[in-house]
């Protein structure tokens, strides 16, 4: 989450006039994340998140994102739900941007994920994958192996300025992955951005997922690979095999992985590391001046990518 677009009081009042949300008590920008402009909206009825979709988001994808949240919620999976205005629409325009309001999900994300957090994440991820079955709208993942060349080209001139030798590391890693990427594993609707700040807990219980704006149709095991990167490395850069075991065993307690999915985890984890290295590098280079946003450090994923390149089999993860 982030704030790129300021919303005036007058524009907000006009937008909210189409809703039955009650009297506005507070309206505050949220600086976390990098993709869209997000505001916490509190009224005398409830709390909500108002999102303005910025230029990097294709408006044609919004029915998928918002429809998926509705589909998952109807299937019993806890996530924000789009709020309809008086005309029954869930998408409008605010400050010249597409905009939507979603319900507020109670909970806090874990600043220091532990083994129990990882176990709960694995279970919830599998439940989400199963709840996503039957969702009829589809969206291709533009940030998987077929989409990386555009990001590589867009960041090539600046890569070595961010980190010596980074351009070569990216090019070599892509060549390796492009030749080895699995394409025949089970597919479905994935979140594709299950970092700790998108997973909420109330006390010790997982309360739901937020921020579905990278969701897409892709390999189900790719969601696991993304989470191995996001949840199982310690601050010193070491990979925590105990957390990895908990995450994967939690997942398999709900949905069993095929042998092929299990064996593909190292290459998928390496690909996930390259994907987030590329998007973080792109954002690091191009954050607009004056935007209320803190870009994520791409060097974190340089270290993770190098680790995954040293891994030969799934057993190296302690699985």
mmCIF file of C-alpha atoms in Angstrom:
data_model
loop_
_atom_site.group_PDB
_atom_site.id
_atom_site.type_symbol
_atom_site.label_atom_id
_atom_site.label_comp_id
_atom_site.label_asym_id
_atom_site.label_seq_id
_atom_site.Cartn_x
_atom_site.Cartn_y
_atom_site.Cartn_z
ATOM 1 C CA UNK A 1 0.000 0.000 0.000
ATOM 2 C CA UNK A 2 1.109 3.563 -0.650
ATOM 3 C CA UNK A 3 -0.070 7.068 -1.532
ATOM 4 C CA UNK A 4 0.728 8.529 -4.937
ATOM 5 C CA UNK A 5 -2.461 10.554 -5.467
ATOM 6 C CA UNK A 6 -3.706 13.157 -2.992
ATOM 7 C CA UNK A 7 -7.468 13.288 -2.512
ATOM 8 C CA UNK A 8 -9.050 16.642 -1.694
ATOM 9 C CA UNK A 9 -11.891 16.919 0.804
ATOM 10 C CA UNK A 10 -14.198 18.081 -1.980
ATOM 11 C CA UNK A 11 -13.383 15.117 -4.242
ATOM 12 C CA UNK A 12 -13.804 12.678 -1.354
ATOM 13 C CA UNK A 13 -17.195 14.122 -0.396
ATOM 14 C CA UNK A 14 -18.429 13.848 -3.984
ATOM 15 C CA UNK A 15 -17.242 10.262 -4.265
ATOM 16 C CA UNK A 16 -18.734 9.152 -0.943
ATOM 17 C CA UNK A 17 -22.054 10.809 -1.716
ATOM 18 C CA UNK A 18 -22.848 7.754 -3.834
ATOM 19 C CA UNK A 19 -22.369 5.420 -0.837
ATOM 20 C CA UNK A 20 -24.297 4.777 2.348
ATOM 21 C CA UNK A 21 -21.304 4.564 4.680
ATOM 22 C CA UNK A 22 -22.264 7.133 7.295
ATOM 23 C CA UNK A 23 -20.418 10.197 8.560
ATOM 24 C CA UNK A 24 -16.669 10.360 7.882
ATOM 25 C CA UNK A 25 -14.657 10.424 11.107
ATOM 26 C CA UNK A 26 -11.146 10.009 9.699
ATOM 27 C CA UNK A 27 -9.383 9.681 6.363
ATOM 28 C CA UNK A 28 -5.671 8.904 6.362
ATOM 29 C CA UNK A 29 -3.140 7.777 3.765
ATOM 30 C CA UNK A 30 -1.344 4.456 4.243
ATOM 31 C CA UNK A 31 2.341 4.556 3.301
ATOM 32 C CA UNK A 32 3.139 0.815 3.264
ATOM 33 C CA UNK A 33 3.594 -0.935 -0.088
ATOM 34 C CA UNK A 34 4.374 0.376 -3.564
ATOM 35 C CA UNK A 35 1.540 -0.258 -6.006
ATOM 36 C CA UNK A 36 -1.646 1.815 -5.457
ATOM 37 C CA UNK A 37 -2.810 4.780 -3.373
ATOM 38 C CA UNK A 38 -4.537 3.540 -0.224
ATOM 39 C CA UNK A 39 -6.437 5.351 2.485
ATOM 40 C CA UNK A 40 -7.947 4.241 5.770
ATOM 41 C CA UNK A 41 -11.529 5.515 5.873
ATOM 42 C CA UNK A 42 -13.336 5.530 9.225
ATOM 43 C CA UNK A 43 -17.007 6.408 9.498
ATOM 44 C CA UNK A 44 -19.552 6.234 12.298
ATOM 45 C CA UNK A 45 -20.661 2.866 10.844
ATOM 46 C CA UNK A 46 -17.383 1.029 10.247
ATOM 47 C CA UNK A 47 -13.831 1.203 8.880
ATOM 48 C CA UNK A 48 -12.878 0.704 5.224
ATOM 49 C CA UNK A 49 -9.947 0.841 2.828
ATOM 50 C CA UNK A 50 -10.306 3.190 -0.143
ATOM 51 C CA UNK A 51 -7.950 2.377 -3.017
ATOM 52 C CA UNK A 52 -7.077 4.499 -6.045
ATOM 53 C CA UNK A 53 -5.582 2.340 -8.781
ATOM 54 C CA UNK A 54 -2.486 3.962 -10.238
ATOM 55 C CA UNK A 55 -1.155 3.919 -13.785
ATOM 56 C CA UNK A 56 0.713 0.610 -13.469
ATOM 57 C CA UNK A 57 -2.591 -1.169 -12.852
ATOM 58 C CA UNK A 58 -4.562 -2.084 -15.964
ATOM 59 C CA UNK A 59 -8.197 -1.008 -15.379
ATOM 60 C CA UNK A 60 -9.264 -4.075 -17.348
ATOM 61 C CA UNK A 61 -7.877 -6.225 -14.516
ATOM 62 C CA UNK A 62 -10.027 -4.628 -11.812
ATOM 63 C CA UNK A 63 -13.101 -6.836 -12.354
ATOM 64 C CA UNK A 64 -10.818 -9.844 -11.771
ATOM 65 C CA UNK A 65 -9.324 -8.474 -8.538
ATOM 66 C CA UNK A 66 -12.599 -7.290 -7.042
ATOM 67 C CA UNK A 67 -14.572 -10.275 -8.301
ATOM 68 C CA UNK A 68 -12.037 -12.671 -6.800
ATOM 69 C CA UNK A 69 -12.423 -11.136 -3.350
ATOM 70 C CA UNK A 70 -16.187 -11.563 -3.588
ATOM 71 C CA UNK A 71 -15.811 -15.150 -4.828
ATOM 72 C CA UNK A 72 -13.433 -16.101 -2.010
ATOM 73 C CA UNK A 73 -15.601 -14.477 0.643
ATOM 74 C CA UNK A 74 -18.680 -16.333 -0.616
ATOM 75 C CA UNK A 75 -16.616 -19.525 -0.373
ATOM 76 C CA UNK A 76 -15.901 -18.857 3.289
ATOM 77 C CA UNK A 77 -12.376 -17.482 2.927
ATOM 78 C CA UNK A 78 -11.617 -14.384 5.018
ATOM 79 C CA UNK A 79 -10.571 -11.364 2.938
ATOM 80 C CA UNK A 80 -11.797 -7.801 2.285
ATOM 81 C CA UNK A 81 -14.994 -7.486 0.276
ATOM 82 C CA UNK A 82 -15.749 -4.712 -2.219
ATOM 83 C CA UNK A 83 -18.452 -2.288 -1.081
ATOM 84 C CA UNK A 84 -21.256 -1.449 -3.488
ATOM 85 C CA UNK A 85 -22.486 2.098 -3.954
ATOM 86 C CA UNK A 86 -26.185 2.924 -4.118
ATOM 87 C CA UNK A 87 -26.287 1.885 -7.786
ATOM 88 C CA UNK A 88 -24.751 -1.505 -7.050
ATOM 89 C CA UNK A 89 -21.367 -0.607 -8.579
ATOM 90 C CA UNK A 90 -18.118 -1.553 -6.842
ATOM 91 C CA UNK A 91 -15.828 0.581 -9.020
ATOM 92 C CA UNK A 92 -15.882 4.349 -9.508
ATOM 93 C CA UNK A 93 -13.593 7.287 -10.299
ATOM 94 C CA UNK A 94 -11.878 9.506 -7.730
ATOM 95 C CA UNK A 95 -9.254 12.166 -8.466
ATOM 96 C CA UNK A 96 -9.088 10.931 -12.076
ATOM 97 C CA UNK A 97 -8.238 7.408 -10.943
ATOM 98 C CA UNK A 98 -10.321 4.217 -10.857
ATOM 99 C CA UNK A 99 -11.259 3.710 -7.214
ATOM 100 C CA UNK A 100 -12.983 1.186 -4.961
ATOM 101 C CA UNK A 101 -13.838 0.771 -1.296
ATOM 102 C CA UNK A 102 -13.372 -2.555 0.476
ATOM 103 C CA UNK A 103 -14.253 -3.688 3.965
ATOM 104 C CA UNK A 104 -11.617 -3.434 6.690
ATOM 105 C CA UNK A 105 -10.065 -6.735 7.768
ATOM 106 C CA UNK A 106 -9.312 -6.840 11.484
ATOM 107 C CA UNK A 107 -5.894 -7.992 12.593
ATOM 108 C CA UNK A 108 -2.196 -7.186 12.415
ATOM 109 C CA UNK A 109 0.524 -8.590 10.229
ATOM 110 C CA UNK A 110 3.438 -10.353 11.964
ATOM 111 C CA UNK A 111 6.576 -8.205 12.030
ATOM 112 C CA UNK A 112 8.647 -11.249 13.013
ATOM 113 C CA UNK A 113 6.966 -14.366 11.623
ATOM 114 C CA UNK A 114 7.515 -17.503 13.678
ATOM 115 C CA UNK A 115 7.000 -21.193 12.939
ATOM 116 C CA UNK A 116 3.343 -21.106 14.015
ATOM 117 C CA UNK A 117 2.696 -18.169 11.678
ATOM 118 C CA UNK A 118 4.218 -20.143 8.799
ATOM 119 C CA UNK A 119 2.131 -23.221 9.600
ATOM 120 C CA UNK A 120 -1.063 -21.128 9.639
ATOM 121 C CA UNK A 121 -0.057 -19.409 6.401
ATOM 122 C CA UNK A 122 0.405 -22.743 4.620
ATOM 123 C CA UNK A 123 -3.020 -23.967 5.700
ATOM 124 C CA UNK A 124 -4.750 -20.717 4.736
ATOM 125 C CA UNK A 125 -2.997 -20.570 1.354
ATOM 126 C CA UNK A 126 -4.247 -24.052 0.488
ATOM 127 C CA UNK A 127 -7.776 -23.108 1.594
ATOM 128 C CA UNK A 128 -7.599 -20.013 -0.610
ATOM 129 C CA UNK A 129 -6.486 -22.084 -3.600
ATOM 130 C CA UNK A 130 -9.418 -24.419 -3.076
ATOM 131 C CA UNK A 131 -11.902 -21.572 -2.506
ATOM 132 C CA UNK A 132 -10.733 -20.012 -5.779
ATOM 133 C CA UNK A 133 -11.965 -23.005 -7.770
ATOM 134 C CA UNK A 134 -14.883 -22.093 -9.986
ATOM 135 C CA UNK A 135 -13.990 -18.404 -10.306
ATOM 136 C CA UNK A 136 -14.795 -17.791 -13.956
ATOM 137 C CA UNK A 137 -12.780 -14.625 -14.680
ATOM 138 C CA UNK A 138 -9.139 -15.282 -15.588
ATOM 139 C CA UNK A 139 -6.012 -13.138 -15.554
ATOM 140 C CA UNK A 140 -2.611 -14.103 -16.927
ATOM 141 C CA UNK A 141 0.378 -13.573 -14.643
ATOM 142 C CA UNK A 142 2.380 -10.820 -16.341
ATOM 143 C CA UNK A 143 5.149 -11.112 -13.730
ATOM 144 C CA UNK A 144 6.262 -14.664 -14.344
ATOM 145 C CA UNK A 145 8.980 -15.989 -16.652
ATOM 146 C CA UNK A 146 7.364 -14.773 -19.891
ATOM 147 C CA UNK A 147 7.066 -11.229 -18.549
ATOM 148 C CA UNK A 148 10.513 -10.805 -17.029
ATOM 149 C CA UNK A 149 12.338 -9.722 -20.230
ATOM 150 C CA UNK A 150 10.458 -6.401 -20.262
ATOM 151 C CA UNK A 151 11.541 -5.681 -16.679
ATOM 152 C CA UNK A 152 15.095 -6.772 -17.414
ATOM 153 C CA UNK A 153 15.275 -4.359 -20.333
ATOM 154 C CA UNK A 154 13.697 -1.530 -18.312
ATOM 155 C CA UNK A 155 16.232 -1.856 -15.465
ATOM 156 C CA UNK A 156 19.388 -2.886 -17.359
ATOM 157 C CA UNK A 157 20.949 0.583 -17.615
ATOM 158 C CA UNK A 158 20.704 1.201 -13.861
ATOM 159 C CA UNK A 159 21.247 -2.284 -12.428
ATOM 160 C CA UNK A 160 25.010 -2.052 -11.877
ATOM 161 C CA UNK A 161 24.621 1.361 -10.249
ATOM 162 C CA UNK A 162 22.380 -0.238 -7.631
ATOM 163 C CA UNK A 163 24.715 -3.198 -7.095
ATOM 164 C CA UNK A 164 27.963 -4.111 -8.922
ATOM 165 C CA UNK A 165 27.479 -7.067 -11.253
ATOM 166 C CA UNK A 166 23.694 -7.041 -10.882
ATOM 167 C CA UNK A 167 22.999 -6.776 -14.622
ATOM 168 C CA UNK A 168 24.962 -9.961 -15.313
ATOM 169 C CA UNK A 169 23.411 -11.825 -12.362
ATOM 170 C CA UNK A 170 19.921 -10.995 -13.617
ATOM 171 C CA UNK A 171 20.670 -11.978 -17.216
ATOM 172 C CA UNK A 172 22.305 -15.277 -16.251
ATOM 173 C CA UNK A 173 19.538 -16.156 -13.804
ATOM 174 C CA UNK A 174 16.859 -15.467 -16.382
ATOM 175 C CA UNK A 175 18.567 -17.669 -18.975
ATOM 176 C CA UNK A 176 18.756 -20.516 -16.456
ATOM 177 C CA UNK A 177 15.124 -20.163 -15.417
ATOM 178 C CA UNK A 178 13.704 -19.738 -18.900
ATOM 179 C CA UNK A 179 15.095 -23.100 -19.887
ATOM 180 C CA UNK A 180 13.969 -24.929 -16.759
ATOM 181 C CA UNK A 181 10.637 -23.325 -15.841
ATOM 182 C CA UNK A 182 7.877 -25.934 -15.246
ATOM 183 C CA UNK A 183 4.677 -25.332 -17.208
ATOM 184 C CA UNK A 184 2.574 -28.452 -16.668
ATOM 185 C CA UNK A 185 1.967 -28.311 -12.899
ATOM 186 C CA UNK A 186 -1.524 -27.842 -11.381
ATOM 187 C CA UNK A 187 -2.830 -24.334 -11.995
ATOM 188 C CA UNK A 188 -5.443 -22.144 -10.379
ATOM 189 C CA UNK A 189 -6.045 -18.708 -8.898
ATOM 190 C CA UNK A 190 -3.097 -17.573 -6.767
ATOM 191 C CA UNK A 191 -2.493 -14.508 -4.608
ATOM 192 C CA UNK A 192 1.071 -14.027 -5.922
ATOM 193 C CA UNK A 193 2.045 -11.517 -3.199
ATOM 194 C CA UNK A 194 1.682 -13.314 0.129
ATOM 195 C CA UNK A 195 4.215 -11.322 2.096
ATOM 196 C CA UNK A 196 3.733 -10.981 5.876
ATOM 197 C CA UNK A 197 2.145 -7.531 5.504
ATOM 198 C CA UNK A 198 -0.660 -9.098 3.443
ATOM 199 C CA UNK A 199 -1.501 -11.761 6.039
ATOM 200 C CA UNK A 200 -3.343 -10.679 9.186
ATOM 201 C CA UNK A 201 -3.533 -12.348 12.581
ATOM 202 C CA UNK A 202 -5.811 -11.736 15.555
ATOM 203 C CA UNK A 203 -3.887 -12.880 18.586
ATOM 204 C CA UNK A 204 -2.527 -16.240 17.415
ATOM 205 C CA UNK A 205 -5.148 -16.943 14.769
ATOM 206 C CA UNK A 206 -4.831 -16.039 11.095
ATOM 207 C CA UNK A 207 -7.709 -13.662 10.330
ATOM 208 C CA UNK A 208 -7.337 -13.375 6.544
ATOM 209 C CA UNK A 209 -5.437 -12.145 3.479
ATOM 210 C CA UNK A 210 -5.474 -8.652 1.985
ATOM 211 C CA UNK A 211 -4.153 -6.917 -1.165
ATOM 212 C CA UNK A 212 -5.158 -9.170 -4.055
ATOM 213 C CA UNK A 213 -3.870 -6.783 -6.727
ATOM 214 C CA UNK A 214 -1.247 -9.195 -8.059
ATOM 215 C CA UNK A 215 -3.618 -12.174 -8.037
ATOM 216 C CA UNK A 216 -3.722 -14.169 -11.256
ATOM 217 C CA UNK A 217 -3.972 -17.632 -12.759
ATOM 218 C CA UNK A 218 -0.719 -19.545 -12.490
ATOM 219 C CA UNK A 219 0.953 -22.578 -10.962
ATOM 220 C CA UNK A 220 -0.439 -23.153 -7.455
ATOM 221 C CA UNK A 221 3.012 -24.110 -6.167
ATOM 222 C CA UNK A 222 4.330 -20.706 -7.261
ATOM 223 C CA UNK A 223 2.404 -19.159 -4.347
ATOM 224 C CA UNK A 224 4.326 -21.472 -2.001
ATOM 225 C CA UNK A 225 7.622 -20.491 -3.624
ATOM 226 C CA UNK A 226 6.870 -16.780 -3.168
ATOM 227 C CA UNK A 227 6.085 -17.386 0.503
ATOM 228 C CA UNK A 228 9.252 -19.423 1.083
ATOM 229 C CA UNK A 229 11.125 -16.293 0.046
ATOM 230 C CA UNK A 230 8.966 -13.891 2.021
ATOM 231 C CA UNK A 231 8.598 -15.827 5.292
ATOM 232 C CA UNK A 232 11.520 -18.232 5.679
ATOM 233 C CA UNK A 233 14.631 -16.039 5.535
ATOM 234 C CA UNK A 234 15.930 -14.481 8.742
ATOM 235 C CA UNK A 235 17.196 -10.904 9.010
ATOM 236 C CA UNK A 236 20.779 -12.159 8.732
ATOM 237 C CA UNK A 237 19.950 -13.722 5.343
ATOM 238 C CA UNK A 238 19.929 -17.329 6.541
ATOM 239 C CA UNK A 239 17.195 -19.668 5.311
ATOM 240 C CA UNK A 240 15.143 -21.115 8.187
ATOM 241 C CA UNK A 241 14.362 -24.737 7.320
ATOM 242 C CA UNK A 242 12.049 -25.128 10.333
ATOM 243 C CA UNK A 243 9.780 -22.357 9.027
ATOM 244 C CA UNK A 244 9.887 -23.847 5.533
ATOM 245 C CA UNK A 245 8.851 -27.263 6.855
ATOM 246 C CA UNK A 246 5.970 -25.693 8.785
ATOM 247 C CA UNK A 247 4.747 -23.705 5.783
ATOM 248 C CA UNK A 248 4.780 -26.659 3.388
ATOM 249 C CA UNK A 249 3.379 -29.148 5.905
ATOM 250 C CA UNK A 250 0.577 -26.706 6.726
ATOM 251 C CA UNK A 251 -0.263 -26.451 3.042
ATOM 252 C CA UNK A 252 -0.172 -30.207 2.526
ATOM 253 C CA UNK A 253 -2.474 -30.787 5.509
ATOM 254 C CA UNK A 254 -5.197 -29.124 3.395
ATOM 255 C CA UNK A 255 -4.111 -29.793 -0.198
ATOM 256 C CA UNK A 256 -1.522 -32.430 -1.086
ATOM 257 C CA UNK A 257 1.285 -31.442 -3.428
ATOM 258 C CA UNK A 258 2.041 -33.742 -6.329
ATOM 259 C CA UNK A 259 5.531 -35.204 -6.596
ATOM 260 C CA UNK A 260 6.158 -32.884 -9.565
ATOM 261 C CA UNK A 261 5.100 -29.797 -7.593
ATOM 262 C CA UNK A 262 7.290 -30.779 -4.664
ATOM 263 C CA UNK A 263 10.332 -31.353 -6.863
ATOM 264 C CA UNK A 264 9.765 -28.044 -8.696
ATOM 265 C CA UNK A 265 9.916 -25.896 -5.536
ATOM 266 C CA UNK A 266 13.634 -24.993 -5.892
ATOM 267 C CA UNK A 267 13.262 -23.641 -9.431
ATOM 268 C CA UNK A 268 10.001 -21.881 -8.521
ATOM 269 C CA UNK A 269 11.609 -20.305 -5.447
ATOM 270 C CA UNK A 270 14.524 -19.096 -7.570
ATOM 271 C CA UNK A 271 12.068 -17.624 -10.066
ATOM 272 C CA UNK A 272 10.106 -15.911 -7.304
ATOM 273 C CA UNK A 273 13.337 -14.350 -6.036
ATOM 274 C CA UNK A 274 14.156 -13.019 -9.506
ATOM 275 C CA UNK A 275 10.602 -11.695 -9.947
ATOM 276 C CA UNK A 276 10.730 -9.625 -6.746
ATOM 277 C CA UNK A 277 14.297 -8.523 -7.413
ATOM 278 C CA UNK A 278 13.179 -7.142 -10.783
ATOM 279 C CA UNK A 279 10.049 -5.368 -9.563
ATOM 280 C CA UNK A 280 11.840 -3.940 -6.524
ATOM 281 C CA UNK A 281 14.672 -2.750 -8.741
ATOM 282 C CA UNK A 282 12.179 -1.141 -11.127
ATOM 283 C CA UNK A 283 10.381 0.632 -8.276
ATOM 284 C CA UNK A 284 13.663 1.656 -6.608
ATOM 285 C CA UNK A 285 14.735 3.407 -9.787
ATOM 286 C CA UNK A 286 11.402 5.001 -10.668
ATOM 287 C CA UNK A 287 9.547 6.075 -7.511
ATOM 288 C CA UNK A 288 7.897 9.426 -8.339
ATOM 289 C CA UNK A 289 9.319 12.438 -6.524
ATOM 290 C CA UNK A 290 7.098 13.480 -3.630
ATOM 291 C CA UNK A 291 5.159 10.204 -3.445
ATOM 292 C CA UNK A 292 4.292 9.024 0.062
ATOM 293 C CA UNK A 293 5.877 5.612 -0.417
ATOM 294 C CA UNK A 294 8.955 3.748 0.788
ATOM 295 C CA UNK A 295 10.279 1.412 -1.926
ATOM 296 C CA UNK A 296 11.551 -1.994 -0.857
ATOM 297 C CA UNK A 297 15.287 -2.662 -1.040
ATOM 298 C CA UNK A 298 16.067 -4.844 -4.085
ATOM 299 C CA UNK A 299 19.342 -6.054 -2.549
ATOM 300 C CA UNK A 300 17.423 -8.289 -0.144
ATOM 301 C CA UNK A 301 16.406 -10.352 -3.170
ATOM 302 C CA UNK A 302 19.902 -10.358 -4.629
ATOM 303 C CA UNK A 303 20.946 -12.342 -1.568
ATOM 304 C CA UNK A 304 17.934 -14.657 -1.807
ATOM 305 C CA UNK A 305 18.461 -15.268 -5.517
ATOM 306 C CA UNK A 306 22.084 -16.227 -4.904
ATOM 307 C CA UNK A 307 20.979 -18.674 -2.204
ATOM 308 C CA UNK A 308 18.428 -20.368 -4.474
ATOM 309 C CA UNK A 309 20.977 -20.664 -7.287
ATOM 310 C CA UNK A 310 23.055 -22.798 -4.924
ATOM 311 C CA UNK A 311 20.180 -25.203 -4.271
ATOM 312 C CA UNK A 312 20.011 -28.398 -6.330
ATOM 313 C CA UNK A 313 17.076 -30.314 -4.804
ATOM 314 C CA UNK A 314 14.128 -29.708 -2.506
ATOM 315 C CA UNK A 315 15.946 -31.507 0.307
ATOM 316 C CA UNK A 316 18.311 -28.547 0.574
ATOM 317 C CA UNK A 317 15.374 -26.598 2.015
ATOM 318 C CA UNK A 318 14.988 -29.203 4.741
ATOM 319 C CA UNK A 319 11.703 -30.415 3.263
#
